[in-house]
Short mmCIF file of C-alpha atoms in Angstrom, two decimals:
data_model
loop_
_atom_site.label_atom_id
_atom_site.label_comp_id
_atom_site.label_asym_id
_atom_site.label_seq_id
_atom_site.Cartn_x
_atom_site.Cartn_y
_atom_site.Cartn_z
CA MET A 23 4.85 20.02 24.97
CA LEU A 24 4.96 18.03 28.19
CA SER A 25 1.39 16.89 27.68
CA LEU A 26 2.40 15.67 24.23
CA LEU A 27 5.04 13.43 25.79
CA LEU A 28 2.84 12.14 28.60
CA ASP A 29 -0.68 11.97 27.23
CA GLN A 30 -0.47 12.06 23.47
CA TYR A 31 2.75 10.22 22.65
CA ASN A 32 0.77 7.62 20.69
CA TYR A 33 -0.13 10.21 18.07
CA ALA A 34 3.51 11.25 17.76
CA VAL A 35 4.58 7.66 17.12
CA VAL A 36 1.76 7.10 14.65
CA ILE A 37 2.63 10.28 12.76
CA ILE A 38 6.29 9.24 12.52
CA LEU A 39 5.26 5.84 11.14
CA MET A 40 2.78 7.42 8.76
CA MET A 41 5.33 9.85 7.39
CA THR A 42 7.85 7.03 6.99
CA GLY A 43 5.36 5.15 4.84
CA LEU A 44 4.56 8.28 2.87
CA TYR A 45 8.28 8.88 2.30
CA VAL A 46 8.70 5.35 0.94
CA VAL A 47 5.77 5.94 -1.42
CA PHE A 48 7.20 9.26 -2.62
CA ALA A 49 10.91 8.60 -2.73
CA SER A 50 11.35 5.01 -3.86
CA ARG A 51 11.31 4.41 -7.59
CA ASN A 52 10.64 0.69 -7.33
CA LEU A 53 6.95 -0.11 -7.72
CA ILE A 54 6.85 -2.99 -5.22
CA LYS A 55 8.68 -0.91 -2.62
CA LYS A 56 6.15 1.84 -3.24
CA LEU A 57 3.34 -0.61 -2.48
CA VAL A 58 5.11 -1.70 0.71
CA GLY A 59 5.28 1.96 1.70
CA LEU A 60 1.59 2.30 0.99
CA SER A 61 0.76 -0.62 3.26
CA ILE A 62 2.95 0.83 6.03
CA PHE A 63 1.04 4.09 5.67
CA GLN A 64 -2.23 2.17 5.80
CA THR A 65 -1.29 0.22 8.92
CA SER A 66 -0.28 3.47 10.60
CA VAL A 67 -3.70 4.94 9.89
CA PHE A 68 -5.23 1.82 11.45
CA LEU A 69 -3.07 2.38 14.52
CA LEU A 70 -4.24 6.00 14.71
CA TYR A 71 -7.89 4.98 14.78
CA ILE A 72 -7.40 2.14 17.25
CA THR A 73 -5.40 4.31 19.67
CA ILE A 74 -8.22 6.86 19.64
CA GLY A 75 -10.67 4.14 20.63
CA LYS A 76 -8.49 2.84 23.48
CA VAL A 77 -9.80 3.37 27.00
CA SER A 78 -7.35 3.16 29.90
CA GLY A 79 -8.04 0.12 32.03
CA GLY A 80 -10.57 -1.04 29.51
CA GLN A 81 -11.26 -4.51 28.23
CA PRO A 82 -11.73 -5.79 24.70
CA PRO A 83 -15.35 -5.09 23.69
CA ILE A 84 -16.54 -8.64 24.32
CA VAL A 85 -19.32 -8.57 26.88
CA GLU A 86 -18.86 -11.37 29.35
CA SER A 87 -22.04 -13.33 29.78
CA HIS A 88 -22.61 -15.91 32.49
CA GLY A 89 -25.32 -18.46 32.09
CA SER A 90 -27.98 -18.31 29.43
CA ASP A 91 -29.53 -15.11 30.67
CA HIS A 92 -28.01 -12.59 28.32
CA ALA A 93 -31.04 -10.39 27.92
CA ASN A 94 -30.32 -8.52 31.10
CA SER A 95 -27.56 -6.05 30.51
CA GLU A 96 -27.36 -5.05 34.15
CA THR A 97 -26.05 -8.44 35.21
CA LEU A 98 -23.61 -8.39 32.34
CA LEU A 99 -22.21 -5.03 33.19
CA PHE A 100 -21.70 -5.96 36.80
CA ALA A 101 -20.39 -9.43 36.03
CA SER A 102 -16.64 -9.12 36.39
CA ILE A 103 -15.86 -6.35 38.79
CA GLY A 104 -12.72 -7.66 40.35
CA GLU A 105 -10.60 -7.83 37.22
CA VAL A 106 -10.47 -4.17 36.37
CA ASP A 107 -9.09 -1.31 38.37
CA SER A 108 -11.72 0.99 37.12
CA VAL A 109 -11.49 4.70 36.47
CA ALA A 110 -15.13 5.09 35.60
CA GLN A 111 -17.64 7.18 37.41
CA SER A 112 -18.85 4.21 39.40
CA SER A 113 -16.16 1.78 40.42
CA SER A 114 -18.40 -1.24 39.85
CA GLU A 115 -18.67 -0.87 36.08
CA VAL A 116 -16.60 -2.84 33.58
CA LEU A 117 -14.89 -0.59 31.08
CA TYR A 118 -14.74 -1.58 27.46
CA SER A 119 -12.71 0.02 24.73
CA ASN A 120 -14.62 1.70 21.96
CA PRO A 121 -15.77 -0.97 19.47
CA LEU A 122 -16.64 1.39 16.64
CA PRO A 123 -13.07 2.11 15.43
CA HIS A 124 -12.39 -1.63 15.52
CA VAL A 125 -15.28 -2.27 13.15
CA LEU A 126 -14.25 0.49 10.78
CA ILE A 127 -10.64 -0.71 10.72
CA LEU A 128 -11.66 -4.32 10.16
CA THR A 129 -13.36 -3.18 6.97
CA ALA A 130 -10.39 -1.01 6.07
CA ILE A 131 -7.88 -3.87 6.46
CA VAL A 132 -9.76 -6.10 4.05
CA VAL A 133 -10.29 -3.30 1.55
CA GLY A 134 -6.59 -2.47 1.88
CA VAL A 135 -5.65 -5.99 0.86
CA ALA A 136 -8.03 -5.76 -2.10
CA THR A 137 -6.37 -2.57 -3.33
CA LEU A 138 -2.95 -4.10 -2.70
CA ALA A 139 -3.87 -7.08 -4.89
CA ILE A 140 -4.98 -4.76 -7.69
CA GLY A 141 -1.78 -2.73 -7.35
CA LEU A 142 0.41 -5.81 -7.44
CA SER A 143 -1.31 -7.18 -10.53
CA LEU A 144 -0.77 -3.80 -12.19
CA VAL A 145 2.91 -4.12 -11.26
CA VAL A 146 3.01 -7.57 -12.85
CA ARG A 147 1.49 -6.16 -16.03
CA VAL A 148 3.94 -3.28 -16.06
CA ARG A 149 6.74 -5.79 -15.71
CA GLU A 150 5.37 -7.81 -18.63
CA VAL A 151 5.22 -4.81 -20.90
CA TYR A 152 8.30 -2.86 -19.86
CA GLY A 153 10.52 -5.63 -18.52
CA THR A 154 11.26 -3.64 -15.38
CA ILE A 155 9.52 -2.26 -12.32
CA GLU A 156 11.84 0.69 -11.83
CA GLU A 157 10.01 3.93 -12.50
CA ASP A 158 13.02 5.67 -13.98
CA LYS A 159 13.48 3.01 -16.65
CA ILE A 160 9.76 2.95 -17.41
CA GLU A 161 9.79 6.71 -17.98
CA GLU A 162 12.88 6.38 -20.16
CA TYR A 163 11.28 3.67 -22.32
CA ASP A 164 8.15 5.77 -22.62
CA ARG A 165 10.22 8.75 -23.73
CA ILE A 166 12.02 6.71 -26.37
CA TYR A 167 8.77 5.18 -27.57
CA TYR A 168 6.89 8.43 -27.92
CA LYS A 169 9.88 10.09 -29.55
CA GLU A 170 9.88 7.43 -32.23
CA ILE A 171 6.15 7.69 -32.74
CA LEU A 172 6.54 11.44 -33.23
CA GLU A 173 9.45 10.97 -35.64
CA ARG A 174 7.40 8.66 -37.81
CA GLN A 175 4.55 11.05 -38.31
CA MET B 24 -5.90 11.34 34.67
CA MET B 25 -3.41 10.28 37.33
CA LEU B 26 -5.47 7.15 37.92
CA ALA B 27 -5.56 6.43 34.23
CA SER B 28 -1.81 6.56 33.85
CA TYR B 29 -1.44 4.38 36.94
CA ALA B 30 -3.77 1.77 35.49
CA THR B 31 -1.80 1.48 32.27
CA ALA B 32 1.60 1.40 33.99
CA PRO B 33 2.33 -2.32 33.49
CA THR B 34 1.37 -2.35 29.84
CA ILE B 35 3.01 0.96 29.01
CA ILE B 36 6.43 -0.69 28.81
CA LEU B 37 5.07 -3.24 26.35
CA ASP B 38 3.45 -0.47 24.33
CA LEU B 39 6.64 1.55 24.18
CA ALA B 40 8.66 -1.52 23.14
CA LEU B 41 6.19 -2.29 20.34
CA MET B 42 6.25 1.33 19.15
CA ALA B 43 10.05 1.26 19.11
CA ILE B 44 10.08 -1.98 17.08
CA LEU B 45 7.56 -0.49 14.62
CA ILE B 46 9.69 2.62 14.09
CA ILE B 47 12.87 0.58 13.67
CA VAL B 48 11.23 -1.75 11.15
CA ALA B 49 9.74 1.17 9.19
CA PHE B 50 13.07 3.00 9.05
CA SER B 51 14.92 -0.11 7.95
CA ILE B 52 12.39 -0.60 5.14
CA VAL B 53 13.33 2.89 3.96
CA ARG B 54 17.01 2.00 3.93
CA MET B 55 16.80 -1.47 2.39
CA ARG B 56 17.14 -2.33 -1.28
CA SER B 57 16.61 -6.08 -1.34
CA LEU B 58 12.96 -6.55 -2.26
CA PHE B 59 12.71 -9.88 -0.45
CA ALA B 60 13.86 -8.28 2.80
CA ILE B 61 11.49 -5.34 2.27
CA VAL B 62 8.49 -7.58 1.75
CA MET B 63 9.39 -9.71 4.75
CA LEU B 64 9.85 -6.63 6.93
CA GLN B 65 6.42 -5.46 5.82
CA GLY B 66 5.06 -8.73 7.20
CA VAL B 67 6.98 -8.13 10.43
CA TYR B 68 5.54 -4.63 10.60
CA SER B 69 2.01 -5.97 10.24
CA LEU B 70 2.62 -8.63 12.88
CA VAL B 71 4.07 -6.17 15.40
CA SER B 72 1.21 -3.79 14.81
CA ALA B 73 -1.15 -6.72 15.39
CA ALA B 74 0.56 -7.25 18.75
CA TRP B 75 -0.01 -3.60 19.55
CA PHE B 76 -3.67 -3.98 18.54
CA VAL B 77 -4.01 -6.69 21.19
CA SER B 78 -2.54 -4.32 23.73
CA LEU B 79 -5.02 -1.67 22.56
CA ASP B 80 -7.98 -4.05 23.25
CA ALA B 81 -8.72 -4.46 19.55
CA VAL B 82 -8.51 -8.25 19.44
CA ASP B 83 -10.65 -8.66 16.32
CA VAL B 84 -8.53 -6.15 14.45
CA ALA B 85 -5.41 -7.89 15.72
CA PHE B 86 -6.20 -11.29 14.33
CA THR B 87 -7.49 -9.85 11.08
CA GLU B 88 -4.30 -7.85 10.71
CA ALA B 89 -2.17 -10.89 11.55
CA ALA B 90 -4.03 -13.13 9.10
CA VAL B 91 -4.68 -10.67 6.29
CA GLY B 92 -2.01 -8.02 6.72
CA ALA B 93 0.90 -10.22 7.72
CA GLY B 94 -0.27 -13.37 5.95
CA VAL B 95 -2.19 -12.74 2.76
CA SER B 96 -0.53 -9.50 1.67
CA THR B 97 2.95 -10.91 2.30
CA VAL B 98 2.09 -13.92 0.14
CA LEU B 99 0.67 -11.64 -2.57
CA MET B 100 3.76 -9.45 -2.50
CA LEU B 101 6.10 -12.45 -2.64
CA ALA B 102 4.17 -13.83 -5.59
CA ALA B 103 4.40 -10.52 -7.42
CA MET B 104 8.06 -10.14 -6.45
CA LEU B 105 8.98 -13.50 -7.99
CA LEU B 106 7.95 -12.12 -11.36
CA ALA B 107 10.14 -9.05 -10.99
CA ASN B 108 13.68 -8.13 -10.06
CA ARG B 109 14.93 -9.00 -6.60
CA LYS B 110 16.71 -5.75 -5.95
CA SER B 111 15.58 -2.18 -6.27
CA ASP B 112 17.84 0.36 -7.91
CA PRO B 113 19.36 2.99 -5.64
CA VAL B 114 17.62 6.35 -5.71
CA PRO B 115 19.93 9.33 -6.23
CA ILE B 116 20.07 11.84 -3.39
CA SER B 117 18.81 14.62 -5.64
CA LYS B 118 15.53 12.77 -6.06
CA GLN B 119 15.12 12.19 -2.33
CA ILE B 120 15.17 15.82 -1.22
CA ALA B 121 11.75 16.88 -2.49
CA PRO B 122 9.89 13.88 -0.97
CA LEU B 123 11.76 14.41 2.29
CA LEU B 124 10.70 18.07 2.43
CA VAL B 125 7.08 17.21 1.66
CA VAL B 126 7.04 14.52 4.32
CA ILE B 127 8.67 16.75 6.93
CA PHE B 128 6.22 19.58 6.31
CA ALA B 129 3.23 17.24 6.40
CA GLY B 130 4.55 15.65 9.58
CA LEU B 131 5.08 19.02 11.25
CA ALA B 132 1.56 20.10 10.34
CA MET B 133 0.22 16.92 11.90
CA PHE B 134 2.37 17.38 15.01
CA TYR B 135 0.87 20.84 15.33
CA ALA B 136 -2.58 19.27 15.27
CA ILE B 137 -1.78 16.76 18.01
CA GLY B 138 -2.64 19.32 20.65
CA ASP B 139 -6.31 19.13 19.72
CA MET B 140 -6.47 15.36 20.05
CA PRO B 141 -7.80 13.68 23.20
CA ALA B 142 -5.31 12.14 25.59
CA TYR B 143 -4.27 8.51 25.04
CA GLY B 144 -6.81 6.27 26.77
CA ASP B 145 -9.13 9.08 27.76
CA VAL B 146 -12.52 7.67 28.84
CA ASN B 147 -14.35 10.95 28.33
CA SER B 148 -13.01 11.86 24.91
CA PRO B 149 -15.68 12.64 22.30
CA ALA B 150 -14.80 9.51 20.35
CA ASN B 151 -15.33 7.27 23.37
CA THR B 152 -18.57 8.71 24.70
CA GLY B 153 -20.75 8.70 21.62
CA VAL B 154 -22.24 6.00 19.48
CA GLY B 155 -19.40 3.56 20.09
CA MET B 156 -20.27 3.02 23.72
CA ASP B 157 -23.94 2.95 22.87
CA TYR B 158 -23.31 -0.17 20.80
CA ILE B 159 -22.00 -1.96 23.90
CA ASP B 160 -25.21 -1.31 25.81
CA ARG B 161 -27.46 -2.17 22.90
CA THR B 162 -25.70 -5.33 21.71
CA THR B 163 -26.55 -7.36 24.79
CA LYS B 164 -30.20 -6.41 24.51
CA GLU B 165 -30.72 -6.44 20.77
CA ILE B 166 -28.26 -8.83 19.15
CA HIS B 167 -27.68 -11.29 22.01
CA ILE B 168 -24.07 -12.11 21.21
CA PRO B 169 -21.14 -11.25 23.45
CA ASN B 170 -18.77 -9.86 20.81
CA VAL B 171 -19.76 -6.26 20.19
CA VAL B 172 -17.47 -5.87 17.18
CA THR B 173 -19.08 -8.81 15.40
CA ALA B 174 -22.52 -7.48 16.25
CA VAL B 175 -21.77 -4.06 14.80
CA LEU B 176 -20.01 -5.52 11.76
CA ALA B 177 -22.67 -8.02 10.81
CA SER B 178 -25.84 -6.40 12.08
CA TYR B 179 -25.75 -2.68 12.77
CA ARG B 180 -23.43 -1.99 9.89
CA GLY B 181 -24.40 -4.94 7.75
CA TYR B 182 -24.71 -2.86 4.60
CA ASP B 183 -21.20 -1.60 5.19
CA THR B 184 -19.92 -5.16 5.30
CA PHE B 185 -21.93 -5.98 2.19
CA GLY B 186 -20.22 -3.09 0.43
CA GLU B 187 -16.90 -4.46 1.61
CA ALA B 188 -17.74 -7.81 0.05
CA VAL B 189 -18.57 -6.02 -3.21
CA VAL B 190 -15.19 -4.29 -3.07
CA ILE B 191 -13.39 -7.60 -2.58
CA PHE B 192 -15.35 -9.17 -5.42
CA SER B 193 -14.54 -6.35 -7.81
CA ALA B 194 -10.89 -6.44 -6.73
CA GLY B 195 -10.73 -10.16 -7.47
CA LEU B 196 -12.39 -9.56 -10.82
CA GLY B 197 -9.90 -6.79 -11.56
CA VAL B 198 -6.94 -9.01 -10.70
CA LEU B 199 -8.26 -11.79 -12.92
CA LEU B 200 -8.80 -9.41 -15.82
CA LEU B 201 -5.42 -7.74 -15.36
CA LEU B 202 -3.49 -10.98 -15.14
CA GLY B 203 -5.28 -12.54 -18.10
CA LEU B 204 -8.59 -14.30 -17.71
CA ASN B 205 -8.00 -15.92 -21.12
CA GLY B 206 -4.95 -17.86 -19.99
CA ASN B 207 -2.67 -15.43 -21.78
CA ALA B 208 -0.79 -14.41 -18.65
CA GLY B 209 2.89 -13.67 -19.03
CA ARG B 210 2.86 -13.69 -22.85
CA TRP B 211 1.49 -10.25 -23.41
CA THR B 212 3.60 -7.40 -24.78
CA ALA B 213 2.45 -3.94 -25.64
CA SER B 214 3.00 -3.12 -29.29
CA PRO B 215 0.71 -0.26 -30.23
CA SER B 216 1.13 0.57 -33.93
CA GLY B 217 3.47 -2.38 -34.36
CA GLN B 218 6.23 -1.01 -32.13
CA ASN B 219 7.29 -2.64 -28.88
CA ILE B 220 7.74 -0.45 -25.86
CA TYR B 221 10.18 -2.91 -24.39
CA PRO B 222 12.94 -3.48 -25.24
CA PRO B 223 13.35 0.12 -26.35
CA MET B 224 14.37 0.81 -29.95
CA ALA B 225 13.15 -2.66 -30.84
CA PRO B 226 12.18 -3.23 -34.45
CA SER B 227 8.54 -3.64 -35.20
CA ALA B 228 6.93 -7.00 -35.89
CA ASN B 229 7.48 -6.96 -39.68
CA SER B 230 11.11 -5.94 -39.57
CA ARG B 231 11.86 -8.47 -36.83
CA LEU B 232 10.74 -11.17 -39.26
CA SER B 233 13.11 -9.83 -41.90
CA VAL B 234 15.98 -9.81 -39.38
CA SER B 235 15.48 -13.44 -38.51
CA SER B 236 15.30 -14.46 -42.17
CA ASP B 237 18.45 -12.51 -43.08
CA ASN B 238 20.34 -13.77 -40.03
CA SER B 239 21.93 -10.34 -39.80
CA LYS B 240 21.63 -9.55 -36.15
CA SER B 241 24.46 -7.04 -36.17
CA VAL B 242 22.38 -4.64 -38.19
CA THR B 243 21.48 -1.62 -36.15
CA SER B 244 17.88 -1.31 -35.23
CA SER B 245 17.43 2.01 -36.99
CA ALA B 246 18.57 0.52 -40.26
CA VAL B 247 16.25 -2.43 -39.89
CA LYS B 248 13.37 -0.20 -39.06
CA GLU B 249 13.68 1.86 -42.20
CA PRO B 250 11.27 0.01 -44.53
CA SER B 251 8.57 -0.74 -42.01
CA SER B 252 8.54 2.78 -40.62
CA SER B 253 8.11 4.19 -44.10
CA THR B 254 5.18 1.89 -44.79
CA THR B 255 3.51 2.79 -41.54
CA ARG B 256 4.12 6.41 -42.31
CA LYS B 257 2.35 6.00 -45.63
CA SER B 258 -0.56 4.13 -44.14
CA LYS B 259 -0.89 6.73 -41.42
CA ARG B 260 -0.96 9.50 -43.95
CA LYS B 261 -3.64 7.62 -45.81
CA ARG B 262 -5.63 7.32 -42.65
CA PHE B 263 -5.23 10.99 -41.94
CA LYS B 264 -6.44 11.81 -45.43
CA ASP B 265 -9.49 9.62 -44.95
CA LYS B 266 -10.25 11.38 -41.75
CA GLY B 267 -9.83 14.72 -43.42
CA ASN B 268 -12.30 13.75 -46.11
CA ASN B 269 -14.83 12.74 -43.54
#
């Protein structure tokens, strides 16, 4: 439990945020509020991935190059020693945070906006047809409509 | 591990403040009912999380989140909100209990799983020792650009990014088709079998014409519907018979 507070508190915060977004998706009956909850949930998942890729004392994964000689990775790695209080095996190495989660989340952000746009245009269509974006009213109108269809047959 | 926590000591206060703001914003979104405030707070949430991304060394993610998450999606939501009501109806307590229980159980299960996760900022965690760090070494030799994230995005995982572009294209196509590619946006109502879904109990297209010609708007909808519903009933029976013959 103590290690959770000291070492893994980021996961606790992310889980709280995630569950808040999930609650908004589940509990709210307004379609736009549901989509807001979905995007909160999404952003929390992004935070989860990025915190996993964080390295203490690390730098953003942009390799500092000096001069035009960028083919030699040795010079690059030893370029800026003084700026980082390093915790690596050798104290002369620049630490970078893990770039792979960043790449994955970059893709996920853009795809998230694409799905959000689709969801919002669905909401606009629902509003055109039903005149409301409250789920309760939509279900009520559906019930009335199908009841009448059944009565006619 | 002691060294690691010492190294993050100055930024840990900033991190904690950002986390606190995120939680406060998320909780206030749960409580709020004004859609405008909700959408704006969603933008605030994205922006604060972008600030935390900077603190987490994910600068590329941070500016994408600030531009796309806080910018574009807020604009999209505002545009969609303008076409709808400004306030959400209150949700009765009885309908909040089941979601709350589900969320609490899911959250507890995830809290239970935290113990298996690597420590925050651990250099030697499995996630931070594998292929991710390999990209840093290889990028300088193979791609010759300083930004590793760009190198991975555009070169090593170029097909992934191509797929992303396909997703965006199909999403744009979907939005155009949903909102009316034929310039018919905003004038579309669902009336399957001549009956409008909204407003409920509305007379069908034929009977609405008769109402307007009679100028008798006080007539109840059921009375108006009588002739048209009988005709549709007949036609439907006819159709059923045809099907039966086939």
